[in-house]
Coordinates of C-alpha atoms in Angstrom, one line a residue:
Y1 CA 98.3 55.5 26.2
A2 CA 95.9 54.7 29.1
V3 CA 97.5 51.2 29.3
L4 CA 101.0 52.6 29.4
R5 CA 100.1 55.2 32.1
H6 CA 98.3 52.6 34.3
P7 CA 100.4 52.3 37.5
T8 CA 100.6 48.6 37.1
V9 CA 102.3 48.9 33.7
A10 CA 104.0 52.3 34.0
S11 CA 107.7 52.8 34.8
K12 CA 108.7 52.2 38.5
R13 CA 111.9 54.2 38.3
F14 CA 110.7 56.5 41.1
L15 CA 111.1 53.5 43.4
I16 CA 114.1 52.0 41.8
T17 CA 116.6 54.8 41.7
I18 CA 116.3 55.6 45.4
G19 CA 117.4 52.1 46.5
D20 CA 121.0 51.0 46.7
R21 CA 121.2 48.1 44.2
T22 CA 125.0 47.8 43.9
V23 CA 126.0 47.4 47.6
G24 CA 128.1 44.3 48.1
G25 CA 129.5 44.4 44.6
L26 CA 127.7 41.1 43.7
T27 CA 124.9 42.4 41.6
H28 CA 124.9 41.3 37.9
R29 CA 121.4 42.2 36.7
D30 CA 119.3 44.9 38.4
Q31 CA 116.1 46.6 37.1
L32 CA 117.8 49.1 34.8
V33 CA 118.6 47.9 31.3
G34 CA 120.7 49.1 28.5
P35 CA 122.6 52.4 27.8
W36 CA 119.4 54.4 28.4
Q37 CA 119.0 52.6 31.8
V38 CA 115.3 51.8 31.4
P39 CA 113.7 49.9 34.3
V40 CA 112.3 46.8 32.4
A41 CA 114.4 43.8 33.6
D42 CA 112.5 40.6 34.0
V43 CA 114.8 39.0 36.6
A44 CA 117.3 39.9 39.4
V45 CA 120.6 38.2 39.2
T46 CA 123.4 38.2 41.8
L47 CA 126.9 36.7 41.9
T48 CA 128.0 34.1 44.4
D49 CA 131.5 35.6 44.8
F50 CA 134.0 38.1 43.4
H51 CA 135.9 35.5 41.3
G52 CA 133.5 33.3 39.3
F53 CA 130.3 33.6 37.3
A54 CA 128.0 31.4 39.3
G55 CA 125.1 33.1 40.8
Q56 CA 121.4 33.2 41.7
A57 CA 118.3 34.4 39.9
M58 CA 115.1 35.7 41.4
A59 CA 111.8 36.9 39.9
S60 CA 108.2 37.4 40.9
G61 CA 104.7 36.9 39.6
E62 CA 101.2 37.9 40.6
R63 CA 97.8 38.2 38.9
T64 CA 95.6 39.3 41.7
P65 CA 92.9 41.1 39.6
L66 CA 92.1 37.8 38.0
A67 CA 91.1 36.3 41.4
A68 CA 88.0 38.5 41.5
T69 CA 86.6 36.3 38.7
N70 CA 88.6 33.1 38.8
A71 CA 90.9 32.5 41.9
P72 CA 92.5 29.3 40.7
A73 CA 93.4 30.8 37.4
S74 CA 95.0 33.8 39.2
G75 CA 97.2 31.3 41.1
R76 CA 98.3 29.4 38.1
M77 CA 99.0 32.6 36.2
A78 CA 101.1 33.9 39.2
V79 CA 103.3 30.8 39.0
G80 CA 103.5 31.0 35.3
E81 CA 104.5 34.7 35.3
A82 CA 107.2 34.1 37.9
I83 CA 108.7 31.4 35.7
T84 CA 108.4 33.4 32.4
N85 CA 110.2 36.3 34.2
L86 CA 112.8 34.0 35.7
L87 CA 113.4 32.5 32.2
A88 CA 115.4 35.6 31.2
A89 CA 118.2 33.9 33.2
P90 CA 119.6 30.5 32.2
I91 CA 117.5 28.5 34.6
D92 CA 117.0 24.7 34.8
L93 CA 113.3 24.2 35.6
P94 CA 113.8 21.3 38.0
G95 CA 116.1 23.6 40.0
V96 CA 113.5 26.3 40.4
K97 CA 112.1 26.9 43.9
L98 CA 109.0 29.0 44.7
S99 CA 108.1 31.0 47.7
C100 CA 104.3 31.5 47.9
N101 CA 102.7 34.4 49.8
W102 CA 99.0 33.6 50.2
M103 CA 96.6 36.4 51.1
A104 CA 92.8 36.0 51.6
A105 CA 90.0 37.4 53.7
C106 CA 89.2 34.1 55.5
G107 CA 85.7 33.9 57.0
E108 CA 84.1 36.0 54.2
E109 CA 81.5 34.3 52.1
G110 CA 83.1 32.2 49.4
E111 CA 86.7 33.2 50.2
D112 CA 87.7 30.1 52.2
A113 CA 86.6 27.9 49.3
A114 CA 88.4 30.2 46.8
L115 CA 91.6 29.9 48.8
Y116 CA 91.3 26.1 49.0
D117 CA 90.7 25.8 45.3
T118 CA 93.6 28.0 44.5
V119 CA 96.1 26.3 46.8
S120 CA 94.9 22.9 45.4
A121 CA 95.3 24.1 41.8
V122 CA 98.8 25.4 42.5
A123 CA 100.3 23.0 45.0
M124 CA 98.6 19.8 44.1
E125 CA 98.3 20.1 40.3
L126 CA 100.4 22.8 38.6
C127 CA 103.7 22.6 40.5
P128 CA 104.0 18.8 40.2
A129 CA 103.2 19.1 36.5
L130 CA 106.0 21.7 36.1
G131 CA 108.5 19.8 38.3
V132 CA 109.0 22.7 40.6
S133 CA 108.6 22.8 44.4
V134 CA 107.4 25.2 47.1
P135 CA 109.8 24.8 50.0
V136 CA 108.7 28.0 51.8
G137 CA 105.8 30.4 51.9
K138 CA 103.7 32.6 54.2
D139 CA 100.1 33.6 54.6
S140 CA 98.1 36.7 55.5
L141 CA 94.5 35.5 56.1
S142 CA 92.8 38.6 57.4
M143 CA 92.8 40.7 54.2
R144 CA 89.9 43.0 55.1
T145 CA 89.5 46.5 56.4
R146 CA 86.6 47.7 58.4
W147 CA 85.7 51.3 59.4
A148 CA 82.8 53.5 60.2
D149 CA 81.9 57.0 59.1
S150 CA 78.8 59.2 59.1
E151 CA 77.2 56.8 56.6
G152 CA 77.7 53.8 58.8
E153 CA 80.0 50.8 58.9
K154 CA 82.0 49.9 55.8
Q155 CA 84.3 47.1 54.7
V156 CA 86.8 46.4 51.8
T157 CA 87.7 42.8 51.2
S158 CA 90.7 41.7 49.1
P159 CA 90.3 38.9 46.7
V160 CA 92.4 35.8 47.1
S161 CA 95.9 36.8 46.2
L162 CA 99.1 34.8 45.5
V163 CA 102.4 36.5 45.1
V164 CA 105.1 34.0 43.9
T165 CA 108.8 34.6 44.1
A166 CA 110.9 32.1 42.1
F167 CA 114.5 31.4 42.7
A168 CA 117.2 29.4 41.0
S169 CA 120.9 28.8 41.2
L170 CA 122.9 29.5 38.1
P171 CA 126.2 27.9 37.1
D172 CA 126.9 30.9 34.9
V173 CA 125.0 34.2 35.0
R174 CA 126.5 35.5 31.7
P175 CA 123.8 34.1 29.4
T176 CA 121.1 36.2 31.1
L177 CA 119.0 38.1 28.6
T178 CA 117.4 41.6 28.7
P179 CA 114.6 43.2 26.8
Q180 CA 117.0 45.6 25.0
L181 CA 116.2 45.6 21.3
Q182 CA 118.4 46.5 18.4
V183 CA 117.6 47.8 14.9
G184 CA 116.9 44.9 12.6
S185 CA 115.7 42.5 15.3
Q186 CA 112.7 40.3 14.4
L187 CA 110.3 39.7 17.3
L188 CA 108.6 36.3 17.8
L189 CA 105.7 35.9 20.2
V190 CA 105.4 32.6 22.1
D191 CA 101.7 32.6 22.9
L192 CA 101.0 30.1 25.7
G193 CA 97.3 31.2 25.6
A194 CA 97.1 29.4 22.2
G195 CA 95.2 32.3 20.5
K196 CA 92.4 32.5 23.1
N197 CA 93.1 36.2 23.7
R198 CA 91.1 36.3 27.0
L199 CA 90.8 39.9 28.1
G200 CA 89.1 39.5 31.5
G201 CA 91.0 41.2 34.3
S202 CA 93.4 42.9 31.8
I203 CA 94.8 46.4 32.1
L204 CA 92.8 47.3 29.0
A205 CA 89.6 46.1 30.8
Q206 CA 90.5 48.1 33.9
C207 CA 91.2 51.2 31.8
T208 CA 87.8 50.9 30.1
D209 CA 86.0 50.1 33.4
Q210 CA 85.0 46.6 32.2
F211 CA 84.7 43.8 34.8
G212 CA 84.3 40.1 34.4
G213 CA 84.7 38.1 31.3
E214 CA 86.9 35.1 30.8
V215 CA 90.4 35.5 32.3
P216 CA 93.7 34.1 31.0
D217 CA 94.9 30.8 32.4
L218 CA 97.7 28.3 32.2
D219 CA 95.8 25.6 30.4
E220 CA 98.7 23.4 29.4
P221 CA 101.6 23.3 31.9
A222 CA 103.5 21.1 29.4
H223 CA 103.7 24.1 27.1
L224 CA 105.5 26.2 29.7
V225 CA 107.9 23.3 30.3
A226 CA 108.6 23.3 26.5
L227 CA 109.0 27.0 26.4
V228 CA 111.8 26.9 29.1
A229 CA 113.6 24.1 27.1
A230 CA 113.3 25.9 23.8
I231 CA 114.5 29.2 25.2
N232 CA 117.5 27.5 26.8
E233 CA 118.4 25.7 23.5
L234 CA 118.2 29.0 21.6
R235 CA 120.2 30.8 24.3
S236 CA 122.9 28.1 24.1
A237 CA 123.1 28.6 20.3
N238 CA 123.5 32.4 20.8
M239 CA 120.4 33.0 18.7
L240 CA 118.5 35.3 21.1
Q241 CA 119.2 39.0 21.0
A242 CA 116.5 40.0 23.6
Y243 CA 113.8 38.4 25.8
H244 CA 110.8 39.9 27.6
D245 CA 107.9 38.1 29.2
R246 CA 104.3 39.1 28.2
A247 CA 102.5 40.3 31.3
D248 CA 100.5 43.3 32.4
G249 CA 99.5 45.4 29.4
G250 CA 99.9 42.4 27.0
L251 CA 102.0 42.4 23.8
W252 CA 101.5 46.2 23.6
S253 CA 103.4 47.1 26.8
T254 CA 105.9 44.2 26.2
V255 CA 107.0 45.5 22.8
C256 CA 107.0 49.2 23.9
E257 CA 109.3 48.4 26.9
M258 CA 111.7 46.5 24.6
A259 CA 111.7 49.5 22.3
F260 CA 112.3 51.9 25.2
A261 CA 115.3 49.8 26.4
G262 CA 116.9 49.8 22.9
G263 CA 116.0 53.3 21.8
V264 CA 114.4 52.0 18.7
G265 CA 111.0 51.8 17.0
V266 CA 108.9 48.8 16.3
D267 CA 106.6 47.8 13.5
L268 CA 103.9 45.5 14.8
T269 CA 102.0 43.1 12.5
V270 CA 99.1 42.3 14.8
N271 CA 95.5 42.5 13.5
S272 CA 93.3 43.0 16.5
V273 CA 93.0 44.9 19.7
A274 CA 92.7 41.5 21.5
D275 CA 96.0 40.5 20.0
L276 CA 97.6 43.6 21.3
F277 CA 96.2 43.8 24.8
N278 CA 95.5 40.2 26.0
E279 CA 97.6 39.1 29.0
E280 CA 97.9 35.4 28.3
L281 CA 101.2 33.9 29.5
G282 CA 104.0 34.0 27.0
A283 CA 107.2 35.7 25.9
V284 CA 108.6 37.8 23.1
V285 CA 112.1 37.0 21.8
A286 CA 114.2 39.0 19.4
V287 CA 116.3 37.2 16.8
A288 CA 118.3 38.3 13.8
A289 CA 116.4 38.2 10.5
E290 CA 118.6 35.4 9.2
N291 CA 117.8 33.2 12.3
V292 CA 114.0 33.4 12.2
D293 CA 113.5 30.1 10.4
R294 CA 116.0 28.3 12.7
A295 CA 114.4 29.7 15.8
L296 CA 110.9 28.6 14.6
A297 CA 112.3 25.1 13.9
V298 CA 113.6 24.9 17.5
F299 CA 110.2 25.8 18.9
N300 CA 108.7 23.3 16.6
D301 CA 111.1 20.6 17.8
H302 CA 109.9 21.2 21.3
G303 CA 106.2 20.8 20.3
I304 CA 105.2 24.5 20.6
G305 CA 105.8 25.7 17.1
H306 CA 102.1 26.2 16.6
L307 CA 102.2 28.8 19.5
V308 CA 105.0 30.9 17.9
R309 CA 104.6 33.6 15.3
P310 CA 106.5 36.7 14.1
V311 CA 104.8 39.8 15.5
A312 CA 107.1 42.8 14.9
A313 CA 110.4 44.1 13.6
A314 CA 112.6 46.8 15.2
N315 CA 113.1 49.9 13.1
A316 CA 115.5 52.9 13.1
H317 CA 112.9 55.6 12.8
R318 CA 111.9 55.5 16.5
T319 CA 108.2 55.1 16.0
V320 CA 105.9 52.3 17.1
T321 CA 103.4 51.2 14.4
A322 CA 100.6 48.7 13.9
E323 CA 99.4 49.3 10.3
A324 CA 96.4 47.0 10.6
L325 CA 95.2 49.0 13.6
G326 CA 96.0 52.4 12.2
L327 CA 98.6 53.0 14.9
S328 CA 101.7 55.1 14.5
E329 CA 103.2 56.8 17.5
S330 CA 106.4 58.5 18.4
L331 CA 108.7 56.5 20.7
V332 CA 109.3 59.7 22.7
D333 CA 105.5 60.3 23.2
L334 CA 105.0 56.7 24.3
A335 CA 108.0 56.6 26.6
K336 CA 106.9 59.8 28.3
A337 CA 103.4 58.5 28.8
W338 CA 104.9 55.3 30.4
D339 CA 107.1 57.5 32.6
E340 CA 104.3 59.8 33.7
V341 CA 103.5 58.0 37.0
S342 CA 107.1 58.2 38.1
W343 CA 107.4 61.8 37.0
R344 CA 104.4 62.9 38.9
I345 CA 105.3 61.1 42.1
S346 CA 108.9 62.3 41.9
R347 CA 107.7 65.8 41.4
L348 CA 105.7 65.6 44.7
R349 CA 108.4 63.8 46.6
D350 CA 111.7 65.3 45.3
N351 CA 113.0 68.5 43.8
P352 CA 110.4 69.2 41.1
E353 CA 113.0 70.8 38.8
S354 CA 115.0 67.5 38.9
A355 CA 111.9 65.5 38.3
D356 CA 111.0 67.7 35.3
A357 CA 114.6 67.3 33.9
E358 CA 114.5 63.5 34.1
H359 CA 111.1 63.3 32.5
E360 CA 112.3 65.6 29.7
S361 CA 115.3 63.3 29.1
V362 CA 113.2 60.1 28.7
A363 CA 113.8 58.4 25.3
A364 CA 116.4 61.0 24.3
V365 CA 118.3 60.2 21.1
D366 CA 121.6 60.0 22.9
P367 CA 121.9 57.3 25.6
L368 CA 123.2 58.0 29.1
L369 CA 126.1 55.6 28.9
T370 CA 129.1 54.7 26.7
V371 CA 132.4 53.0 27.3
Q372 CA 135.5 54.8 25.9
T373 CA 138.9 54.2 27.4
T374 CA 142.3 55.7 26.7
F375 CA 144.0 52.6 28.0
D376 CA 143.7 48.8 27.7
P377 CA 141.6 47.6 30.7
N378 CA 142.8 44.1 30.2
E379 CA 146.5 45.0 30.7
D380 CA 147.4 44.3 34.3
V381 CA 150.0 47.0 35.1
S382 CA 150.5 45.6 38.6
A383 CA 151.4 42.2 37.3
P384 CA 155.2 42.7 37.7
F385 CA 154.6 43.3 41.4
L386 CA 152.5 40.2 42.1
I387 CA 155.3 37.6 41.9
G388 CA 158.2 37.3 44.3
T389 CA 157.6 40.7 46.0
A390 CA 156.2 41.9 49.3
R391 CA 152.5 42.8 49.4
P392 CA 152.1 46.3 50.8
K393 CA 149.6 46.7 53.6
V394 CA 146.4 48.7 53.2
A395 CA 143.9 49.4 56.0
I396 CA 140.3 49.1 54.9
L397 CA 138.8 51.5 57.3
R398 CA 135.2 51.3 58.4
E399 CA 132.8 52.8 61.0
Q400 CA 129.4 51.7 62.4
G401 CA 127.0 51.3 59.4
V402 CA 129.7 51.4 56.7
N403 CA 129.4 49.0 53.9
S404 CA 131.5 48.3 50.7
H405 CA 134.5 47.3 52.8
V406 CA 134.6 43.7 51.5
E407 CA 134.6 44.6 47.8
T408 CA 137.1 47.4 48.4
A409 CA 139.4 44.9 50.1
F410 CA 139.0 42.5 47.2
A411 CA 140.0 45.2 44.7
F412 CA 143.1 46.1 46.6
D413 CA 143.9 42.4 47.2
R414 CA 143.5 41.7 43.5
A415 CA 145.9 44.5 42.7
G416 CA 148.7 43.0 44.9
F417 CA 148.1 44.4 48.4
D418 CA 147.5 42.8 51.8
T419 CA 144.3 44.2 53.2
F420 CA 143.3 44.6 56.8
D421 CA 139.8 45.1 58.1
V422 CA 140.2 48.1 60.5
H423 CA 137.2 49.3 62.5
M424 CA 137.5 52.7 64.1
T425 CA 137.4 51.0 67.5
D426 CA 140.6 49.2 66.5
L427 CA 142.3 52.5 66.2
Q428 CA 140.7 54.0 69.3
S429 CA 141.7 51.1 71.5
G430 CA 145.2 50.8 70.0
R431 CA 144.6 47.3 68.5
F432 CA 145.8 48.7 65.2
D433 CA 148.2 51.4 64.2
L434 CA 148.2 53.3 60.9
A435 CA 152.0 53.5 61.2
D436 CA 152.0 49.8 60.0
V437 CA 150.3 50.5 56.6
V438 CA 151.1 52.5 53.5
G439 CA 147.5 52.7 52.3
L440 CA 144.2 53.7 53.7
A441 CA 140.8 53.2 52.1
A442 CA 137.7 54.7 53.7
A443 CA 134.8 52.6 52.4
G444 CA 131.4 53.8 51.4
G445 CA 128.2 53.3 53.3
F446 CA 126.0 54.8 56.0
S447 CA 128.1 55.7 58.9
Y448 CA 126.0 56.3 62.0
G449 CA 123.0 55.6 59.8
D450 CA 123.6 59.0 58.1
T451 CA 122.1 60.7 61.1
L452 CA 125.1 62.8 61.7
G453 CA 125.7 64.0 58.1
A454 CA 127.1 60.7 56.9
G455 CA 130.9 61.0 56.7
E456 CA 130.9 64.2 58.8
G457 CA 130.2 62.3 61.9
W458 CA 132.9 59.7 61.0
A459 CA 135.4 62.5 60.6
R460 CA 134.5 64.1 63.9
S461 CA 135.2 60.8 65.7
I462 CA 138.8 61.5 64.6
L463 CA 139.0 65.2 65.0
F464 CA 137.5 65.1 68.5
N465 CA 140.0 62.5 69.6
P466 CA 143.5 64.0 70.1
K467 CA 145.2 60.6 69.8
L468 CA 143.4 59.8 66.5
T469 CA 143.9 63.3 65.2
E470 CA 147.7 62.8 65.7
S471 CA 147.7 59.3 64.2
F472 CA 145.8 60.4 61.0
T473 CA 147.9 63.6 60.7
D474 CA 151.1 61.6 60.9
F475 CA 149.8 59.1 58.3
F476 CA 148.8 61.8 55.8
A477 CA 152.1 63.6 56.2
R478 CA 154.3 60.5 55.5
P479 CA 155.5 60.7 51.9
D480 CA 155.2 57.0 51.3
T481 CA 151.5 56.8 52.1
F482 CA 148.3 57.0 49.9
G483 CA 144.6 56.9 50.5
I484 CA 141.2 56.9 49.0
G485 CA 137.8 57.9 50.4
I486 CA 134.8 56.5 48.5
C487 CA 131.2 57.8 48.9
N488 CA 130.7 58.0 52.7
G489 CA 134.5 57.8 52.9
C490 CA 134.7 60.7 50.4
Q491 CA 132.7 62.8 52.8
M492 CA 134.9 61.7 55.7
F493 CA 138.1 62.6 53.7
A494 CA 136.7 66.0 52.7
A495 CA 135.9 66.7 56.4
L496 CA 139.5 65.9 57.2
A497 CA 140.9 68.2 54.5
D498 CA 142.5 70.5 57.1
I499 CA 144.9 67.7 58.1
I500 CA 145.5 66.3 54.6
P501 CA 148.4 68.1 52.8
G502 CA 147.3 69.6 49.5
A503 CA 143.5 69.1 50.2
E504 CA 142.8 72.7 51.2
A505 CA 140.7 73.4 48.2
W506 CA 138.4 70.4 48.6
P507 CA 134.7 71.2 49.0
K508 CA 132.2 69.9 51.5
F509 CA 129.8 67.2 50.2
T510 CA 126.2 67.9 51.0
R511 CA 122.6 67.0 50.1
N512 CA 122.0 66.1 46.4
V513 CA 120.2 68.9 44.5
S514 CA 117.5 66.3 43.6
E515 CA 116.8 66.1 47.4
Q516 CA 116.8 62.3 47.0
Y517 CA 119.1 59.4 47.4
E518 CA 120.5 58.5 44.0
A519 CA 121.4 55.0 43.0
R520 CA 122.4 54.7 39.4
L521 CA 124.9 53.6 36.8
S522 CA 126.3 57.0 35.7
L523 CA 128.9 58.1 33.2
V524 CA 132.1 59.6 34.5
Q525 CA 135.1 61.0 32.7
V526 CA 138.5 60.7 34.2
L527 CA 140.3 64.0 34.2
D528 CA 144.0 64.9 33.9
S529 CA 145.1 65.2 37.5
P530 CA 147.9 64.3 39.8
S531 CA 145.9 61.4 41.4
I532 CA 148.0 58.3 41.6
F533 CA 144.8 56.2 41.2
F534 CA 144.0 57.7 37.8
D535 CA 147.5 57.6 36.2
Q536 CA 147.2 57.3 32.4
M537 CA 143.4 57.0 32.6
D538 CA 142.6 60.6 31.8
G539 CA 140.1 61.2 29.0
S540 CA 138.4 57.8 29.6
M541 CA 134.6 57.8 29.9
I542 CA 133.3 54.8 31.9
P543 CA 130.0 53.9 33.6
I544 CA 130.3 53.7 37.4
A545 CA 128.0 52.8 40.3
V546 CA 126.5 55.8 42.1
A547 CA 124.8 55.4 45.5
H548 CA 124.6 58.5 47.7
G549 CA 122.3 61.0 49.1
E550 CA 124.9 63.7 49.9
G551 CA 127.2 64.0 46.9
F552 CA 126.8 67.7 46.0
A553 CA 130.3 69.4 45.9
D554 CA 129.5 72.5 48.0
F555 CA 132.1 75.2 47.9
S556 CA 129.9 77.7 49.8
T557 CA 131.4 77.0 53.2
R558 CA 134.7 75.3 52.4
G559 CA 137.2 74.9 49.5
D560 CA 138.0 76.7 46.3
E561 CA 136.2 75.8 43.1
V562 CA 139.0 77.3 41.0
A563 CA 142.0 75.8 42.8
V564 CA 140.6 72.3 43.5
K565 CA 142.3 69.4 41.8
A566 CA 139.4 67.8 40.0
A567 CA 140.0 64.1 39.2
A568 CA 136.7 63.0 37.7
R569 CA 133.4 64.5 36.6
F570 CA 129.9 63.4 35.3
V571 CA 129.6 63.8 31.5
D572 CA 127.2 63.0 28.7
V573 CA 128.1 60.5 26.0
N574 CA 129.6 63.3 23.9
G575 CA 132.1 64.1 26.7
L576 CA 130.5 67.4 27.7
V577 CA 130.0 68.3 31.3
A578 CA 126.8 66.8 32.6
S579 CA 125.0 69.9 33.8
S580 CA 121.5 68.5 34.0
Y581 CA 119.8 65.7 36.0
P582 CA 120.0 62.7 35.9
A583 CA 123.3 62.6 34.0
N584 CA 124.6 64.7 36.9
P585 CA 122.8 62.8 39.7
N586 CA 123.9 65.1 42.6
G587 CA 124.0 68.5 40.8
S588 CA 127.7 69.2 41.6
P589 CA 129.2 72.2 39.7
E590 CA 131.0 71.2 36.5
G591 CA 129.9 67.6 37.3
L592 CA 132.6 67.3 39.9
T593 CA 132.6 63.9 41.6
A594 CA 136.3 63.2 42.5
V595 CA 139.0 65.4 43.9
T596 CA 142.7 64.8 44.7
T597 CA 145.5 66.4 46.5
V598 CA 148.2 68.5 44.9
D599 CA 150.6 65.5 45.0
G600 CA 147.9 63.0 44.0
R601 CA 148.5 60.7 47.0
F602 CA 145.0 61.1 48.4
T603 CA 141.8 61.0 46.4
A604 CA 138.2 61.4 47.4
M605 CA 135.4 60.3 45.1
M606 CA 131.6 59.9 45.4
P607 CA 131.0 57.0 42.9
H608 CA 131.9 53.4 43.7
P609 CA 134.7 51.9 41.5
E610 CA 135.0 48.9 43.9
R611 CA 131.5 47.8 43.2
V612 CA 132.1 47.6 39.4
Q613 CA 135.7 46.3 39.2
R614 CA 134.5 43.5 36.9
N615 CA 132.4 44.0 33.8
I616 CA 130.0 41.3 35.1
Q617 CA 129.1 43.7 37.9
M618 CA 127.8 46.4 35.4
S619 CA 124.1 46.6 34.6
W620 CA 125.3 47.7 31.2
T621 CA 128.7 47.7 29.4
T622 CA 130.2 47.0 26.0
G623 CA 133.1 45.2 27.7
D624 CA 133.6 41.5 27.8
A625 CA 131.7 40.1 30.8
A626 CA 134.6 37.8 31.5
E627 CA 137.1 40.6 31.9
P628 CA 137.9 43.1 34.5
S629 CA 136.3 46.5 34.1
P630 CA 138.3 49.6 33.5
W631 CA 137.9 50.6 37.1
L632 CA 140.3 47.9 38.4
R633 CA 143.1 50.0 36.9
M634 CA 142.7 52.4 39.8
F635 CA 143.8 49.9 42.3
Q636 CA 146.5 48.5 40.1
N637 CA 147.9 52.1 39.7
A638 CA 148.1 52.4 43.4
R639 CA 150.2 49.2 43.5
V640 CA 152.5 50.5 40.8
W641 CA 152.9 53.8 42.7
V642 CA 154.0 52.0 45.8
G643 CA 156.6 50.0 43.7

């Protein structure tokens, strides 16, 4: 429990869920894994464009505590960890590039020599042996702090530190693996430490106030090269169900995190504390029981069969056991210990009630996400309009600071529209006229840096300009027009409700109840409403990207909670209104997250369908990664409506 609670090992969700990870619509793999959305991903993966599956992978590695005892070993281990993390993606080792950030307190006794030895070990010996290069790096060579107090002058000196960031281009991101386990999986440990089980500098040693001792090291670079080749062969044969590198916390934290991601238990077959907690380089892979012998044969073919052994099996009873060590612990208890650092920091930083609710939901039996559609997402209902017909014009409206306009434009283009990048200055100067388009999309983002109430300031730039007020009023009144406001644009549309026919009941969107920016993949149910965007989608429950700080539907100053035309709401996997955090990330009443007009021509929604219009853009889905996601139907429906 002490190892799981250690800040180095513990969940980092308090940092992750406050950062926008879906902006741009080109994210394939972020930190959050599986239907429980657990922050355990080894690698970050982005897409090159909106059409294909090529992309880029990035991962990091560092083992600074080891440098206090053995600086060159810490450097080698940092490189090794970066590569074992990166290996979750289908990398080709010669194509891997490293960025090295060197830090040292130069001038302090012994530190210059330690830095020299570490650079030599990494740059002159290890990287050539691995066949990888270091085209870029930086250094910070004054890593000391001096101050004086009543007791005199004091100083703290950092040990030599190397933080490695590894990059690789990927021809296809789809074979990327995650740590998510499933019941029945057999877990194999690839131990690049070759059974040495060196505990120096480990989290276990830190938790028990022990310093010194022999530290882990990458003794045989050829074994790491063989690991990459073997994993790629197994990946190509579709034999791997999950992958996780062994790092801080050792096999213990590695297996626990895999269990958390899959909502399953694990029976470990290790025999010693050193087996459980050493932090030698390596990886744990999950394979189906019938494929264990074949997988072992592949490792043997690559010359590292002697480093691989079965260490665990996933179970359905949600406990983590190690019979030889007398260990049997509830998955929930372990997950809450692992989450404790995030919970306590969130409690201090955010709304403590929201922090408590999220901590209580950790390792719940029911996941956060599911995919249940009432239509065929692969049916392109706009297809009849794509050949031999005109392409209606849609203005993709943006203001200073707004993002998501490119992916919004792509979604409409894909559905059969001609899209136009229209900045507010284009309308103010007369360079563009809304009379020339039938559609208007106000994209998401941070207009005016969110300093004026996000979309509220955007709306005022219209309402305080008589010419623009007239232009937008005329556009909204035309019976042949439609529009959508997303996130920041949702706030903007809501603030324009007085000039949008049929929007009188819309609320104002204000600060999230959590008092924090929320960036998540959340579950939304499409409701039966007049919205042209959601035609024949009602009843569907689909994950969607959320990224907003002011999404609370506030009826206290504007709108009518009874009369409003609700178009979508946050729900749990059973289809019930999500009343608690984090399933309801902004705290809106009845989970409300999208509204529409009485005639359905104009819709405002907080989540981002444009960022997840392809299944490959989802951090988790049961849909085919090669196919469009259910959210593309929204844009196709708009094309059908125009006719």
